[in-house]
Amino acid sequence: MRIQSPSLSELHAFAEAARLGSYTLAAEQLSVTQGAISRAIARLEEHLGCPLFERQGRRNVLTAAGQQYLDAVAPALFTIESATTSLRRRPNGQQLCLSVPPTLFSQWLIPRLPDFSARHPGMVLRFAPYRRDDPLTSAQIDAWVRIGAAPWPEPLHADYLVGQDLVPICRPQDLEGEHGIRTPEDLRRRPLLAHTNYPDNWARWFQAMGDNRPCPAPAADFELVTQLVQGVMAGLGVAVVQRCLIAQDLATGRVVVPVQRPFRIERGYFLCWPAQRPAHPALEDFRRWVLEQAAADSLA
């Protein structure tokens, strides 16, 4: 069988450039030249047959295809790095297999995982493919992060992590000028972009702001949060999303929150595992760590 996957050097160049939004910063992180990063990504784009980045000002921003590819390959890249580091440090390290939704994995969990690896150098984290209809019973998976609302079915233990905070987002330039966005009413006048699976998010947000009028029909809807954010950055309109899924976009200034009024929903991401399973020391270590990260995120 002919191997279809690209080289690890190309994948690492792609992942670092995506994380940092810059070929130059990715080169510094990987101790190579900027030209090496550029060539690696060019080879990867040629191999895949589609552009993975587009230039926006000084930044290299993922295309929709690039974000989709990052969500798919990032768990595997981290598993390889984790397993290699652990084997070099301690041959008999503990292992933990997790299943995490791709967007939360790439946008919220991956930036925090180096801290976990530093605290638990002998542990190998493996990431199983995400399946939306997974019954959460597989013996090969130790725990799952899934979106839902309490209470969860009794056979499952579930700890809330993040995701209940909804915020509106727009481009930085949408705040400027006489008609810049400053109030909920200003948002109502803009094209509203919606999530296909949660079409009532805008209506609920406006109601929480004290506006009970019928919500305008969305100008477009998207199945993935990453596509929704791309639509905002492209100037198609404004969106309301879970804050935890846009932390990197906010930090880099690709999007901004124009109206800073807190609004929480009952739906969020939970760490789940079958309650009847025997104690798993590695899972306990991960649980303590991820709850600490979630608490720090909530304070921020």
PDB file of C-alpha atoms in Angstrom:
ATOM      1  CA  MET A   1       0.000   0.000   0.000  1.00  0.00           C
ATOM      2  CA  ARG A   2       1.337   3.434  -0.923  1.00  0.00           C
ATOM      3  CA  ILE A   3       1.669   5.687   2.132  1.00  0.00           C
ATOM      4  CA  GLN A   4      -0.428   8.843   1.724  1.00  0.00           C
ATOM      5  CA  SER A   5       0.631  10.740   4.852  1.00  0.00           C
ATOM      6  CA  PRO A   6       3.205  13.558   4.625  1.00  0.00           C
ATOM      7  CA  SER A   7       6.458  13.725   6.601  1.00  0.00           C
ATOM      8  CA  LEU A   8       6.519  14.585  10.301  1.00  0.00           C
ATOM      9  CA  SER A   9       8.729  17.615   9.640  1.00  0.00           C
ATOM     10  CA  GLU A  10       6.063  19.042   7.330  1.00  0.00           C
ATOM     11  CA  LEU A  11       3.311  18.334   9.855  1.00  0.00           C
ATOM     12  CA  HIS A  12       5.245  19.941  12.720  1.00  0.00           C
ATOM     13  CA  ALA A  13       5.961  23.013  10.579  1.00  0.00           C
ATOM     14  CA  PHE A  14       2.272  23.258   9.706  1.00  0.00           C
ATOM     15  CA  ALA A  15       1.073  22.806  13.307  1.00  0.00           C
ATOM     16  CA  GLU A  16       3.488  25.385  14.751  1.00  0.00           C
ATOM     17  CA  ALA A  17       2.701  27.937  12.037  1.00  0.00           C
ATOM     18  CA  ALA A  18      -1.008  27.406  12.683  1.00  0.00           C
ATOM     19  CA  ARG A  19      -0.547  27.774  16.455  1.00  0.00           C
ATOM     20  CA  LEU A  20       1.578  30.921  16.235  1.00  0.00           C
ATOM     21  CA  GLY A  21       0.102  32.507  13.108  1.00  0.00           C
ATOM     22  CA  SER A  22       3.599  33.177  11.773  1.00  0.00           C
ATOM     23  CA  TYR A  23       6.168  31.259   9.741  1.00  0.00           C
ATOM     24  CA  THR A  24       8.942  33.263  11.426  1.00  0.00           C
ATOM     25  CA  LEU A  25       7.795  32.416  14.963  1.00  0.00           C
ATOM     26  CA  ALA A  26       7.313  28.775  13.958  1.00  0.00           C
ATOM     27  CA  ALA A  27      10.887  28.709  12.655  1.00  0.00           C
ATOM     28  CA  GLU A  28      12.187  30.081  15.963  1.00  0.00           C
ATOM     29  CA  GLN A  29      10.181  27.516  17.916  1.00  0.00           C
ATOM     30  CA  LEU A  30      11.478  24.604  15.816  1.00  0.00           C
ATOM     31  CA  SER A  31      15.046  25.967  15.518  1.00  0.00           C
ATOM     32  CA  VAL A  32      15.007  26.097  11.711  1.00  0.00           C
ATOM     33  CA  THR A  33      14.935  28.914   9.149  1.00  0.00           C
ATOM     34  CA  GLN A  34      11.805  30.723   8.028  1.00  0.00           C
ATOM     35  CA  GLY A  35      12.510  29.413   4.544  1.00  0.00           C
ATOM     36  CA  ALA A  36      12.462  25.832   5.812  1.00  0.00           C
ATOM     37  CA  ILE A  37       9.010  26.382   7.311  1.00  0.00           C
ATOM     38  CA  SER A  38       7.756  27.991   4.103  1.00  0.00           C
ATOM     39  CA  ARG A  39       9.077  25.156   1.946  1.00  0.00           C
ATOM     40  CA  ALA A  40       7.680  22.472   4.254  1.00  0.00           C
ATOM     41  CA  ILE A  41       4.213  24.003   4.148  1.00  0.00           C
ATOM     42  CA  ALA A  42       4.427  24.478   0.364  1.00  0.00           C
ATOM     43  CA  ARG A  43       5.244  20.763  -0.007  1.00  0.00           C
ATOM     44  CA  LEU A  44       2.358  19.878   2.284  1.00  0.00           C
ATOM     45  CA  GLU A  45      -0.075  22.059   0.327  1.00  0.00           C
ATOM     46  CA  GLU A  46       1.101  20.482  -2.922  1.00  0.00           C
ATOM     47  CA  HIS A  47       0.688  17.020  -1.421  1.00  0.00           C
ATOM     48  CA  LEU A  48      -2.846  17.789  -0.202  1.00  0.00           C
ATOM     49  CA  GLY A  49      -3.856  19.767  -3.275  1.00  0.00           C
ATOM     50  CA  CYS A  50      -5.248  22.788  -1.421  1.00  0.00           C
ATOM     51  CA  PRO A  51      -4.013  25.957   0.350  1.00  0.00           C
ATOM     52  CA  LEU A  52      -3.715  25.653   4.137  1.00  0.00           C
ATOM     53  CA  PHE A  53      -2.941  29.312   4.927  1.00  0.00           C
ATOM     54  CA  GLU A  54      -3.892  32.712   3.614  1.00  0.00           C
ATOM     55  CA  ARG A  55      -2.158  36.000   4.322  1.00  0.00           C
ATOM     56  CA  GLN A  56      -4.078  38.537   6.442  1.00  0.00           C
ATOM     57  CA  GLY A  57      -1.921  41.551   7.173  1.00  0.00           C
ATOM     58  CA  ARG A  58       1.217  40.273   8.873  1.00  0.00           C
ATOM     59  CA  ARG A  59      -0.343  36.990   9.906  1.00  0.00           C
ATOM     60  CA  ASN A  60      -0.666  33.606   8.245  1.00  0.00           C
ATOM     61  CA  VAL A  61      -4.235  32.523   8.949  1.00  0.00           C
ATOM     62  CA  LEU A  62      -5.576  29.025   8.404  1.00  0.00           C
ATOM     63  CA  THR A  63      -8.038  28.493   5.588  1.00  0.00           C
ATOM     64  CA  ALA A  64     -11.151  26.422   6.335  1.00  0.00           C
ATOM     65  CA  ALA A  65      -9.359  23.386   4.858  1.00  0.00           C
ATOM     66  CA  GLY A  66      -6.277  24.158   6.954  1.00  0.00           C
ATOM     67  CA  GLN A  67      -8.307  24.325  10.161  1.00  0.00           C
ATOM     68  CA  GLN A  68     -10.055  21.069   9.304  1.00  0.00           C
ATOM     69  CA  TYR A  69      -6.702  19.386   8.676  1.00  0.00           C
ATOM     70  CA  LEU A  70      -5.208  20.773  11.900  1.00  0.00           C
ATOM     71  CA  ASP A  71      -8.156  19.466  13.914  1.00  0.00           C
ATOM     72  CA  ALA A  72      -7.592  16.024  12.407  1.00  0.00           C
ATOM     73  CA  VAL A  73      -3.797  15.732  12.743  1.00  0.00           C
ATOM     74  CA  ALA A  74      -3.085  17.646  15.971  1.00  0.00           C
ATOM     75  CA  PRO A  75      -4.157  14.810  18.331  1.00  0.00           C
ATOM     76  CA  ALA A  76      -1.945  12.318  16.486  1.00  0.00           C
ATOM     77  CA  LEU A  77       1.045  14.687  16.539  1.00  0.00           C
ATOM     78  CA  PHE A  78       0.715  15.232  20.268  1.00  0.00           C
ATOM     79  CA  THR A  79       0.368  11.490  20.901  1.00  0.00           C
ATOM     80  CA  ILE A  80       3.596  10.798  18.988  1.00  0.00           C
ATOM     81  CA  GLU A  81       5.476  13.537  20.863  1.00  0.00           C
ATOM     82  CA  SER A  82       4.110  12.423  24.229  1.00  0.00           C
ATOM     83  CA  ALA A  83       4.932   8.759  23.647  1.00  0.00           C
ATOM     84  CA  THR A  84       8.451   9.535  22.418  1.00  0.00           C
ATOM     85  CA  THR A  85       9.267  11.887  25.292  1.00  0.00           C
ATOM     86  CA  SER A  86       7.899   9.456  27.869  1.00  0.00           C
ATOM     87  CA  LEU A  87       9.786   6.461  26.480  1.00  0.00           C
ATOM     88  CA  ARG A  88      13.044   8.414  26.504  1.00  0.00           C
ATOM     89  CA  ARG A  89      12.517   9.498  30.090  1.00  0.00           C
ATOM     90  CA  ARG A  90      10.842   6.465  31.651  1.00  0.00           C
ATOM     91  CA  PRO A  91      10.269   3.212  29.729  1.00  0.00           C
ATOM     92  CA  ASN A  92       7.362   2.071  31.887  1.00  0.00           C
ATOM     93  CA  GLY A  93       5.376   5.294  32.094  1.00  0.00           C
ATOM     94  CA  GLN A  94       1.624   5.350  32.568  1.00  0.00           C
ATOM     95  CA  GLN A  95      -0.704   5.737  29.607  1.00  0.00           C
ATOM     96  CA  LEU A  96      -4.039   7.508  29.314  1.00  0.00           C
ATOM     97  CA  CYS A  97      -6.305   7.374  26.268  1.00  0.00           C
ATOM     98  CA  LEU A  98      -8.708  10.277  25.756  1.00  0.00           C
ATOM     99  CA  SER A  99     -11.268  11.319  23.157  1.00  0.00           C
ATOM    100  CA  VAL A 100     -11.713  15.076  22.703  1.00  0.00           C
ATOM    101  CA  PRO A 101     -13.751  17.100  20.170  1.00  0.00           C
ATOM    102  CA  PRO A 102     -11.339  18.481  17.553  1.00  0.00           C
ATOM    103  CA  THR A 103     -12.114  22.179  17.950  1.00  0.00           C
ATOM    104  CA  LEU A 104     -11.766  22.144  21.732  1.00  0.00           C
ATOM    105  CA  PHE A 105      -8.609  20.061  21.368  1.00  0.00           C
ATOM    106  CA  SER A 106      -6.851  22.449  18.980  1.00  0.00           C
ATOM    107  CA  GLN A 107      -8.161  25.728  20.403  1.00  0.00           C
ATOM    108  CA  TRP A 108      -8.195  25.107  24.170  1.00  0.00           C
ATOM    109  CA  LEU A 109      -6.436  21.893  25.212  1.00  0.00           C
ATOM    110  CA  ILE A 110      -3.296  21.762  23.040  1.00  0.00           C
ATOM    111  CA  PRO A 111      -1.881  25.141  24.195  1.00  0.00           C
ATOM    112  CA  ARG A 112      -2.104  23.868  27.799  1.00  0.00           C
ATOM    113  CA  LEU A 113      -0.726  20.348  27.305  1.00  0.00           C
ATOM    114  CA  PRO A 114       2.972  21.296  27.567  1.00  0.00           C
ATOM    115  CA  ASP A 115       2.260  22.219  31.196  1.00  0.00           C
ATOM    116  CA  PHE A 116       0.737  18.778  31.807  1.00  0.00           C
ATOM    117  CA  SER A 117       3.712  17.037  30.195  1.00  0.00           C
ATOM    118  CA  ALA A 118       6.114  19.046  32.353  1.00  0.00           C
ATOM    119  CA  ARG A 119       4.251  18.057  35.507  1.00  0.00           C
ATOM    120  CA  HIS A 120       3.847  14.400  34.521  1.00  0.00           C
ATOM    121  CA  PRO A 121       6.901  13.551  32.385  1.00  0.00           C
ATOM    122  CA  GLY A 122       6.391   9.790  32.635  1.00  0.00           C
ATOM    123  CA  MET A 123       2.829   9.761  31.323  1.00  0.00           C
ATOM    124  CA  VAL A 124       1.843   9.062  27.710  1.00  0.00           C
ATOM    125  CA  LEU A 125      -1.346  10.721  26.493  1.00  0.00           C
ATOM    126  CA  ARG A 126      -3.012   9.054  23.517  1.00  0.00           C
ATOM    127  CA  PHE A 127      -5.984  10.536  21.679  1.00  0.00           C
ATOM    128  CA  ALA A 128      -8.639   8.360  20.079  1.00  0.00           C
ATOM    129  CA  PRO A 129     -10.556   9.570  17.008  1.00  0.00           C
ATOM    130  CA  TYR A 130     -13.542  11.728  17.894  1.00  0.00           C
ATOM    131  CA  ARG A 131     -16.956  10.219  17.157  1.00  0.00           C
ATOM    132  CA  ARG A 132     -20.004  12.355  17.897  1.00  0.00           C
ATOM    133  CA  ASP A 133     -22.285   9.333  18.481  1.00  0.00           C
ATOM    134  CA  ASP A 134     -19.783   7.439  20.684  1.00  0.00           C
ATOM    135  CA  PRO A 135     -21.689   5.657  23.522  1.00  0.00           C
ATOM    136  CA  LEU A 136     -18.746   6.367  25.901  1.00  0.00           C
ATOM    137  CA  THR A 137     -18.304   2.714  26.802  1.00  0.00           C
ATOM    138  CA  SER A 138     -15.200   1.617  24.866  1.00  0.00           C
ATOM    139  CA  ALA A 139     -12.728  -0.305  27.015  1.00  0.00           C
ATOM    140  CA  GLN A 140      -9.867   1.154  24.934  1.00  0.00           C
ATOM    141  CA  ILE A 141     -10.701   4.760  25.943  1.00  0.00           C
ATOM    142  CA  ASP A 142     -10.210   5.920  29.536  1.00  0.00           C
ATOM    143  CA  ALA A 143     -12.198   9.171  29.389  1.00  0.00           C
ATOM    144  CA  TRP A 144     -14.045  11.440  26.998  1.00  0.00           C
ATOM    145  CA  VAL A 145     -14.576  15.193  26.767  1.00  0.00           C
ATOM    146  CA  ARG A 146     -18.040  15.792  25.403  1.00  0.00           C
ATOM    147  CA  ILE A 147     -20.494  18.677  25.108  1.00  0.00           C
ATOM    148  CA  GLY A 148     -23.748  18.394  27.015  1.00  0.00           C
ATOM    149  CA  ALA A 149     -25.638  19.583  30.077  1.00  0.00           C
ATOM    150  CA  ALA A 150     -26.014  18.272  33.607  1.00  0.00           C
ATOM    151  CA  PRO A 151     -27.320  15.965  34.867  1.00  0.00           C
ATOM    152  CA  TRP A 152     -25.555  13.238  32.849  1.00  0.00           C
ATOM    153  CA  PRO A 153     -26.843   9.632  32.864  1.00  0.00           C
ATOM    154  CA  GLU A 154     -26.020   7.848  36.133  1.00  0.00           C
ATOM    155  CA  PRO A 155     -23.539   5.312  34.669  1.00  0.00           C
ATOM    156  CA  LEU A 156     -21.253   8.256  33.824  1.00  0.00           C
ATOM    157  CA  HIS A 157     -19.191  10.486  36.065  1.00  0.00           C
ATOM    158  CA  ALA A 158     -19.005  13.990  34.539  1.00  0.00           C
ATOM    159  CA  ASP A 159     -17.014  17.075  35.593  1.00  0.00           C
ATOM    160  CA  TYR A 160     -17.797  20.415  33.954  1.00  0.00           C
ATOM    161  CA  LEU A 161     -14.762  22.040  32.338  1.00  0.00           C
ATOM    162  CA  VAL A 162     -15.513  25.000  30.049  1.00  0.00           C
ATOM    163  CA  GLY A 163     -17.880  26.177  27.327  1.00  0.00           C
ATOM    164  CA  GLN A 164     -20.869  27.714  29.091  1.00  0.00           C
ATOM    165  CA  ASP A 165     -19.756  31.305  28.433  1.00  0.00           C
ATOM    166  CA  LEU A 166     -21.127  32.720  25.168  1.00  0.00           C
ATOM    167  CA  VAL A 167     -19.766  35.947  23.691  1.00  0.00           C
ATOM    168  CA  PRO A 168     -20.420  37.906  20.484  1.00  0.00           C
ATOM    169  CA  ILE A 169     -17.440  38.394  18.185  1.00  0.00           C
ATOM    170  CA  CYS A 170     -16.573  40.667  15.265  1.00  0.00           C
ATOM    171  CA  ARG A 171     -13.493  41.950  13.425  1.00  0.00           C
ATOM    172  CA  PRO A 172     -11.401  44.647  15.157  1.00  0.00           C
ATOM    173  CA  GLN A 173     -12.241  47.092  12.349  1.00  0.00           C
ATOM    174  CA  ASP A 174     -15.959  46.608  13.061  1.00  0.00           C
ATOM    175  CA  LEU A 175     -15.463  48.649  16.263  1.00  0.00           C
ATOM    176  CA  GLU A 176     -14.179  51.683  14.399  1.00  0.00           C
ATOM    177  CA  GLY A 177     -15.930  54.750  13.039  1.00  0.00           C
ATOM    178  CA  GLU A 178     -19.292  56.364  13.555  1.00  0.00           C
ATOM    179  CA  HIS A 179     -21.130  53.089  12.944  1.00  0.00           C
ATOM    180  CA  GLY A 180     -18.776  50.894  14.972  1.00  0.00           C
ATOM    181  CA  ILE A 181     -20.267  48.163  17.151  1.00  0.00           C
ATOM    182  CA  ARG A 182     -20.726  49.254  20.766  1.00  0.00           C
ATOM    183  CA  THR A 183     -24.115  47.947  21.896  1.00  0.00           C
ATOM    184  CA  PRO A 184     -26.367  44.902  21.382  1.00  0.00           C
ATOM    185  CA  GLU A 185     -28.489  47.051  19.081  1.00  0.00           C
ATOM    186  CA  ASP A 186     -25.437  47.657  16.868  1.00  0.00           C
ATOM    187  CA  LEU A 187     -24.970  43.893  16.584  1.00  0.00           C
ATOM    188  CA  ARG A 188     -28.610  43.415  15.623  1.00  0.00           C
ATOM    189  CA  ARG A 189     -28.040  45.681  12.604  1.00  0.00           C
ATOM    190  CA  ARG A 190     -25.183  43.503  11.295  1.00  0.00           C
ATOM    191  CA  PRO A 191     -25.538  40.211   9.376  1.00  0.00           C
ATOM    192  CA  LEU A 192     -25.829  37.472  11.996  1.00  0.00           C
ATOM    193  CA  LEU A 193     -23.872  34.243  11.441  1.00  0.00           C
ATOM    194  CA  ALA A 194     -25.197  31.135  13.187  1.00  0.00           C
ATOM    195  CA  HIS A 195     -24.061  27.629  14.160  1.00  0.00           C
ATOM    196  CA  THR A 196     -26.098  24.961  12.379  1.00  0.00           C
ATOM    197  CA  ASN A 197     -26.447  22.810  15.515  1.00  0.00           C
ATOM    198  CA  TYR A 198     -27.313  25.700  17.840  1.00  0.00           C
ATOM    199  CA  PRO A 199     -29.442  28.134  15.809  1.00  0.00           C
ATOM    200  CA  ASP A 200     -31.013  29.728  18.912  1.00  0.00           C
ATOM    201  CA  ASN A 201     -27.752  31.094  20.351  1.00  0.00           C
ATOM    202  CA  TRP A 202     -28.328  34.605  19.003  1.00  0.00           C
ATOM    203  CA  ALA A 203     -31.940  34.725  20.219  1.00  0.00           C
ATOM    204  CA  ARG A 204     -30.873  33.603  23.697  1.00  0.00           C
ATOM    205  CA  TRP A 205     -28.062  36.144  23.801  1.00  0.00           C
ATOM    206  CA  PHE A 206     -30.317  39.032  22.783  1.00  0.00           C
ATOM    207  CA  GLN A 207     -32.895  37.961  25.399  1.00  0.00           C
ATOM    208  CA  ALA A 208     -30.164  37.908  28.054  1.00  0.00           C
ATOM    209  CA  MET A 209     -29.327  41.487  27.013  1.00  0.00           C
ATOM    210  CA  GLY A 210     -32.967  42.455  27.666  1.00  0.00           C
ATOM    211  CA  ASP A 211     -34.063  42.420  24.017  1.00  0.00           C
ATOM    212  CA  ASN A 212     -37.098  40.157  23.572  1.00  0.00           C
ATOM    213  CA  ARG A 213     -37.904  41.135  19.994  1.00  0.00           C
ATOM    214  CA  PRO A 214     -37.855  38.381  17.355  1.00  0.00           C
ATOM    215  CA  CYS A 215     -34.285  37.614  16.367  1.00  0.00           C
ATOM    216  CA  PRO A 216     -33.313  38.495  12.774  1.00  0.00           C
ATOM    217  CA  ALA A 217     -32.854  35.506  10.496  1.00  0.00           C
ATOM    218  CA  PRO A 218     -29.201  34.476  10.131  1.00  0.00           C
ATOM    219  CA  ALA A 219     -27.373  35.644   7.034  1.00  0.00           C
ATOM    220  CA  ALA A 220     -25.546  32.287   6.925  1.00  0.00           C
ATOM    221  CA  ASP A 221     -24.977  29.278   9.131  1.00  0.00           C
ATOM    222  CA  PHE A 222     -21.977  27.012   9.573  1.00  0.00           C
ATOM    223  CA  GLU A 223     -21.587  23.483  10.907  1.00  0.00           C
ATOM    224  CA  LEU A 224     -18.207  24.092  12.583  1.00  0.00           C
ATOM    225  CA  VAL A 225     -17.166  26.842  14.994  1.00  0.00           C
ATOM    226  CA  THR A 226     -13.909  27.250  13.071  1.00  0.00           C
ATOM    227  CA  GLN A 227     -15.899  27.991   9.916  1.00  0.00           C
ATOM    228  CA  LEU A 228     -18.069  30.440  11.853  1.00  0.00           C
ATOM    229  CA  VAL A 229     -14.981  32.318  13.068  1.00  0.00           C
ATOM    230  CA  GLN A 230     -13.516  32.295   9.564  1.00  0.00           C
ATOM    231  CA  GLY A 231     -16.764  33.850   8.329  1.00  0.00           C
ATOM    232  CA  VAL A 232     -16.444  36.637  10.887  1.00  0.00           C
ATOM    233  CA  MET A 233     -12.803  37.285   9.964  1.00  0.00           C
ATOM    234  CA  ALA A 234     -13.753  37.389   6.292  1.00  0.00           C
ATOM    235  CA  GLY A 235     -16.302  40.143   6.986  1.00  0.00           C
ATOM    236  CA  LEU A 236     -19.473  38.113   6.397  1.00  0.00           C
ATOM    237  CA  GLY A 237     -21.034  39.220   9.681  1.00  0.00           C
ATOM    238  CA  VAL A 238     -20.922  38.767  13.449  1.00  0.00           C
ATOM    239  CA  ALA A 239     -21.312  35.597  15.517  1.00  0.00           C
ATOM    240  CA  VAL A 240     -21.895  34.430  19.078  1.00  0.00           C
ATOM    241  CA  VAL A 241     -19.654  31.571  20.199  1.00  0.00           C
ATOM    242  CA  GLN A 242     -18.231  29.789  23.239  1.00  0.00           C
ATOM    243  CA  ARG A 243     -15.358  31.879  24.571  1.00  0.00           C
ATOM    244  CA  CYS A 244     -13.115  28.842  25.183  1.00  0.00           C
ATOM    245  CA  LEU A 245     -13.084  28.062  21.448  1.00  0.00           C
ATOM    246  CA  ILE A 246     -11.738  31.460  20.398  1.00  0.00           C
ATOM    247  CA  ALA A 247      -9.047  32.099  23.040  1.00  0.00           C
ATOM    248  CA  GLN A 248      -6.210  32.099  20.494  1.00  0.00           C
ATOM    249  CA  ASP A 249      -8.175  34.268  18.048  1.00  0.00           C
ATOM    250  CA  LEU A 250      -8.843  36.796  20.826  1.00  0.00           C
ATOM    251  CA  ALA A 251      -5.228  36.732  22.034  1.00  0.00           C
ATOM    252  CA  THR A 252      -3.897  37.440  18.544  1.00  0.00           C
ATOM    253  CA  GLY A 253      -6.514  40.104  17.778  1.00  0.00           C
ATOM    254  CA  ARG A 254      -8.057  38.253  14.855  1.00  0.00           C
ATOM    255  CA  VAL A 255     -11.479  38.764  16.454  1.00  0.00           C
ATOM    256  CA  VAL A 256     -12.728  40.883  19.366  1.00  0.00           C
ATOM    257  CA  VAL A 257     -15.670  40.837  21.788  1.00  0.00           C
ATOM    258  CA  PRO A 258     -17.553  44.108  21.157  1.00  0.00           C
ATOM    259  CA  VAL A 259     -20.041  43.840  24.036  1.00  0.00           C
ATOM    260  CA  GLN A 260     -18.571  42.665  27.348  1.00  0.00           C
ATOM    261  CA  ARG A 261     -21.659  41.385  29.130  1.00  0.00           C
ATOM    262  CA  PRO A 262     -21.514  37.887  30.653  1.00  0.00           C
ATOM    263  CA  PHE A 263     -23.998  35.290  29.463  1.00  0.00           C
ATOM    264  CA  ARG A 264     -23.915  31.614  30.359  1.00  0.00           C
ATOM    265  CA  ILE A 265     -25.816  28.654  28.948  1.00  0.00           C
ATOM    266  CA  GLU A 266     -26.346  25.234  30.506  1.00  0.00           C
ATOM    267  CA  ARG A 267     -24.436  23.471  27.729  1.00  0.00           C
ATOM    268  CA  GLY A 268     -20.677  22.986  28.045  1.00  0.00           C
ATOM    269  CA  TYR A 269     -17.762  20.565  27.794  1.00  0.00           C
ATOM    270  CA  PHE A 270     -17.531  17.838  30.438  1.00  0.00           C
ATOM    271  CA  LEU A 271     -14.849  15.267  31.263  1.00  0.00           C
ATOM    272  CA  CYS A 272     -16.710  11.930  31.371  1.00  0.00           C
ATOM    273  CA  TRP A 273     -15.940   8.300  32.177  1.00  0.00           C
ATOM    274  CA  PRO A 274     -17.955   5.245  33.305  1.00  0.00           C
ATOM    275  CA  ALA A 275     -18.488   5.570  37.063  1.00  0.00           C
ATOM    276  CA  GLN A 276     -18.207   1.839  37.683  1.00  0.00           C
ATOM    277  CA  ARG A 277     -14.647   1.552  36.378  1.00  0.00           C
ATOM    278  CA  PRO A 278     -11.867   0.949  38.923  1.00  0.00           C
ATOM    279  CA  ALA A 279      -9.671   3.849  39.985  1.00  0.00           C
ATOM    280  CA  HIS A 280      -7.169   4.935  37.329  1.00  0.00           C
ATOM    281  CA  PRO A 281      -4.195   6.914  38.767  1.00  0.00           C
ATOM    282  CA  ALA A 282      -3.325   8.472  35.401  1.00  0.00           C
ATOM    283  CA  LEU A 283      -6.922   9.629  34.916  1.00  0.00           C
ATOM    284  CA  GLU A 284      -6.942  11.140  38.405  1.00  0.00           C
ATOM    285  CA  ASP A 285      -3.765  13.062  37.603  1.00  0.00           C
ATOM    286  CA  PHE A 286      -5.257  14.350  34.352  1.00  0.00           C
ATOM    287  CA  ARG A 287      -8.586  15.173  36.019  1.00  0.00           C
ATOM    288  CA  ARG A 288      -6.953  17.267  38.738  1.00  0.00           C
ATOM    289  CA  TRP A 289      -4.850  19.080  36.162  1.00  0.00           C
ATOM    290  CA  VAL A 290      -7.625  19.803  33.645  1.00  0.00           C
ATOM    291  CA  LEU A 291     -10.006  21.018  36.375  1.00  0.00           C
ATOM    292  CA  GLU A 292      -7.264  23.374  37.545  1.00  0.00           C
ATOM    293  CA  GLN A 293      -6.876  24.661  33.972  1.00  0.00           C
ATOM    294  CA  ALA A 294     -10.646  25.109  33.664  1.00  0.00           C
ATOM    295  CA  ALA A 295     -10.804  27.042  36.939  1.00  0.00           C
ATOM    296  CA  ALA A 296      -7.989  29.351  35.778  1.00  0.00           C
ATOM    297  CA  ASP A 297      -9.820  29.846  32.464  1.00  0.00           C
ATOM    298  CA  SER A 298     -13.004  30.795  34.316  1.00  0.00           C
ATOM    299  CA  LEU A 299     -11.139  33.367  36.429  1.00  0.00           C
ATOM    300  CA  ALA A 300      -9.551  34.857  33.340  1.00  0.00           C
TER     301      ALA A 300
END
